[in-house]
């Protein structure tokens, strides 16, 4: 029950932090949050621990949980590394994916694609995450899989916001289609390139990404 309630609190707090409703330096008091959400302090503490794992907050001795400072440059550095990790996963997956994993990946892509033209952003994000996880697993490199998942978890709040950019789910699903096809066909070079392009934020996507960020990110980059 505690984990279930923490799962409900987490996206709300993520959204408020990445949009600036809770700016850097804000202290997140467990008792106040518990009263606000009508829950005990246990799920609040669990949600805060998970936010700490993503780097959105810092848990400091005697001060508790504090919303962390972060800059656009910090985010871009993480996305740059994320693109390389995911590209390597896709390259290895194209070489090592099993017949059963191919079926699961195709099914996951189709489930994601069925939502691309709608407005169910959170559900699309969940299915998108599942599809990418299958690619990590198909790399058959446990160390790479763990490192990729860990960094993805840190970027999760920002990637969740990205799918809300108008037209992004449709373009994302189209990119998935080419990527999944490359993996299923065993084309490792193409799978690597398509994944890197899919994750990297550049050009118009960079401008759109900046538009999802509150002003303090830009100030921190100055």
Coordinates of C-alpha atoms in Angstrom, one line a residue, residues 31-157:
X31 CA 4.8 16.1 7.7
X32 CA 3.5 18.9 5.5
X33 CA 3.5 16.7 2.4
X34 CA 1.7 13.9 4.3
X35 CA -1.0 16.3 5.4
X36 CA -1.3 17.8 1.9
X37 CA -1.8 14.4 0.2
X38 CA -3.7 12.8 3.1
X39 CA -1.3 10.0 3.6
X40 CA 1.1 8.8 6.3
X41 CA 4.8 9.9 6.2
X42 CA 5.9 6.4 5.0
X43 CA 4.9 6.8 1.3
X44 CA 6.1 10.4 1.4
X45 CA 9.5 9.3 2.6
X46 CA 9.6 6.6 -0.1
X47 CA 8.7 9.1 -2.8
X48 CA 11.4 11.5 -1.5
X49 CA 14.0 8.8 -1.6
X50 CA 13.1 8.0 -5.2
X51 CA 13.3 11.7 -6.1
X52 CA 16.7 11.8 -4.5
X53 CA 17.8 8.9 -6.7
X54 CA 16.9 10.9 -9.8
X55 CA 18.9 13.9 -8.6
X56 CA 15.8 16.2 -8.4
X57 CA 16.2 16.6 -4.6
X58 CA 19.0 16.3 -2.1
X59 CA 18.5 14.8 1.3
X60 CA 20.8 16.6 3.7
X61 CA 21.6 15.8 7.4
X62 CA 19.4 17.9 9.8
X63 CA 17.8 19.8 6.9
X64 CA 15.9 17.0 5.2
X65 CA 14.9 17.0 1.6
X66 CA 15.8 20.1 -0.5
X67 CA 15.0 20.7 -4.2
X68 CA 18.3 20.5 -6.0
X69 CA 19.9 23.0 -8.3
X70 CA 20.4 21.9 -11.9
X71 CA 21.2 23.6 -15.1
X72 CA 20.4 23.1 -18.8
X73 CA 24.1 22.2 -19.3
X74 CA 23.8 19.5 -16.7
X75 CA 20.7 18.1 -18.5
X76 CA 22.3 18.2 -21.9
X77 CA 25.4 16.4 -20.6
X78 CA 23.2 13.6 -19.2
X79 CA 21.2 13.4 -22.4
X80 CA 24.4 13.2 -24.4
X81 CA 25.6 10.2 -22.3
X82 CA 22.1 8.7 -22.4
X83 CA 22.1 8.8 -26.2
X84 CA 25.4 6.9 -26.3
X85 CA 24.3 4.3 -23.8
X86 CA 21.0 3.6 -25.6
X87 CA 22.8 3.5 -29.0
X88 CA 25.1 0.8 -27.7
X89 CA 22.2 -1.2 -26.3
X90 CA 20.4 -1.0 -29.7
X91 CA 23.6 -2.0 -31.5
X92 CA 24.1 -5.1 -29.3
X93 CA 20.4 -5.9 -29.3
X94 CA 20.4 -6.1 -33.1
X95 CA 23.2 -8.7 -32.9
X96 CA 22.0 -10.7 -29.9
X97 CA 18.1 -10.5 -29.7
X98 CA 16.4 -13.8 -29.4
X99 CA 13.3 -14.9 -31.4
X100 CA 11.1 -14.5 -28.2
X101 CA 12.6 -11.1 -27.5
X102 CA 11.8 -10.0 -31.0
X103 CA 8.1 -10.9 -30.5
X104 CA 8.0 -9.0 -27.2
X105 CA 9.7 -5.9 -28.7
X106 CA 7.3 -5.8 -31.7
X107 CA 4.3 -6.2 -29.4
X108 CA 5.6 -3.4 -27.1
X109 CA 6.1 -1.1 -30.1
X110 CA 2.6 -1.8 -31.4
X111 CA 1.2 -1.0 -28.0
X112 CA 3.1 2.3 -27.9
X113 CA 2.1 3.2 -31.4
X114 CA -1.6 2.7 -30.7
X115 CA -1.4 5.7 -28.4
X116 CA 0.7 8.0 -30.6
X117 CA -2.2 10.0 -32.0
X118 CA -4.0 10.5 -28.7
X119 CA -3.7 12.4 -25.5
X120 CA -2.7 9.7 -23.0
X121 CA 0.7 11.1 -22.4
X122 CA 1.5 9.2 -19.2
X123 CA 0.4 5.9 -20.5
X124 CA 2.4 6.4 -23.7
X125 CA 5.4 7.2 -21.6
X126 CA 5.0 4.0 -19.6
X127 CA 4.7 1.9 -22.7
X128 CA 7.6 3.8 -24.3
X129 CA 9.7 3.0 -21.2
X130 CA 8.8 -0.6 -21.3
X131 CA 9.8 -0.8 -25.0
X132 CA 13.2 0.8 -24.4
X133 CA 13.7 -1.6 -21.4
X134 CA 13.2 -4.5 -23.7
X135 CA 16.0 -3.2 -26.0
X136 CA 18.3 -2.8 -23.0
X137 CA 17.6 -6.4 -22.0
X138 CA 18.1 -7.7 -25.5
X139 CA 21.7 -6.3 -25.5
X140 CA 22.5 -9.2 -23.1
X141 CA 24.9 -7.1 -21.2
X142 CA 23.8 -6.8 -17.6
X143 CA 26.2 -4.0 -16.7
X144 CA 25.3 -1.9 -19.7
X145 CA 21.6 -2.5 -19.0
X146 CA 21.9 -1.3 -15.3
X147 CA 23.9 1.8 -16.2
X148 CA 21.4 2.7 -18.9
X149 CA 18.4 2.2 -16.6
X150 CA 20.0 4.2 -13.8
X151 CA 20.6 7.2 -16.0
X152 CA 17.2 6.9 -17.6
X153 CA 15.7 7.1 -14.1
X154 CA 17.5 10.3 -13.5
X155 CA 16.2 11.8 -16.7
X156 CA 12.7 10.3 -16.4
X157 CA 10.9 13.5 -15.2

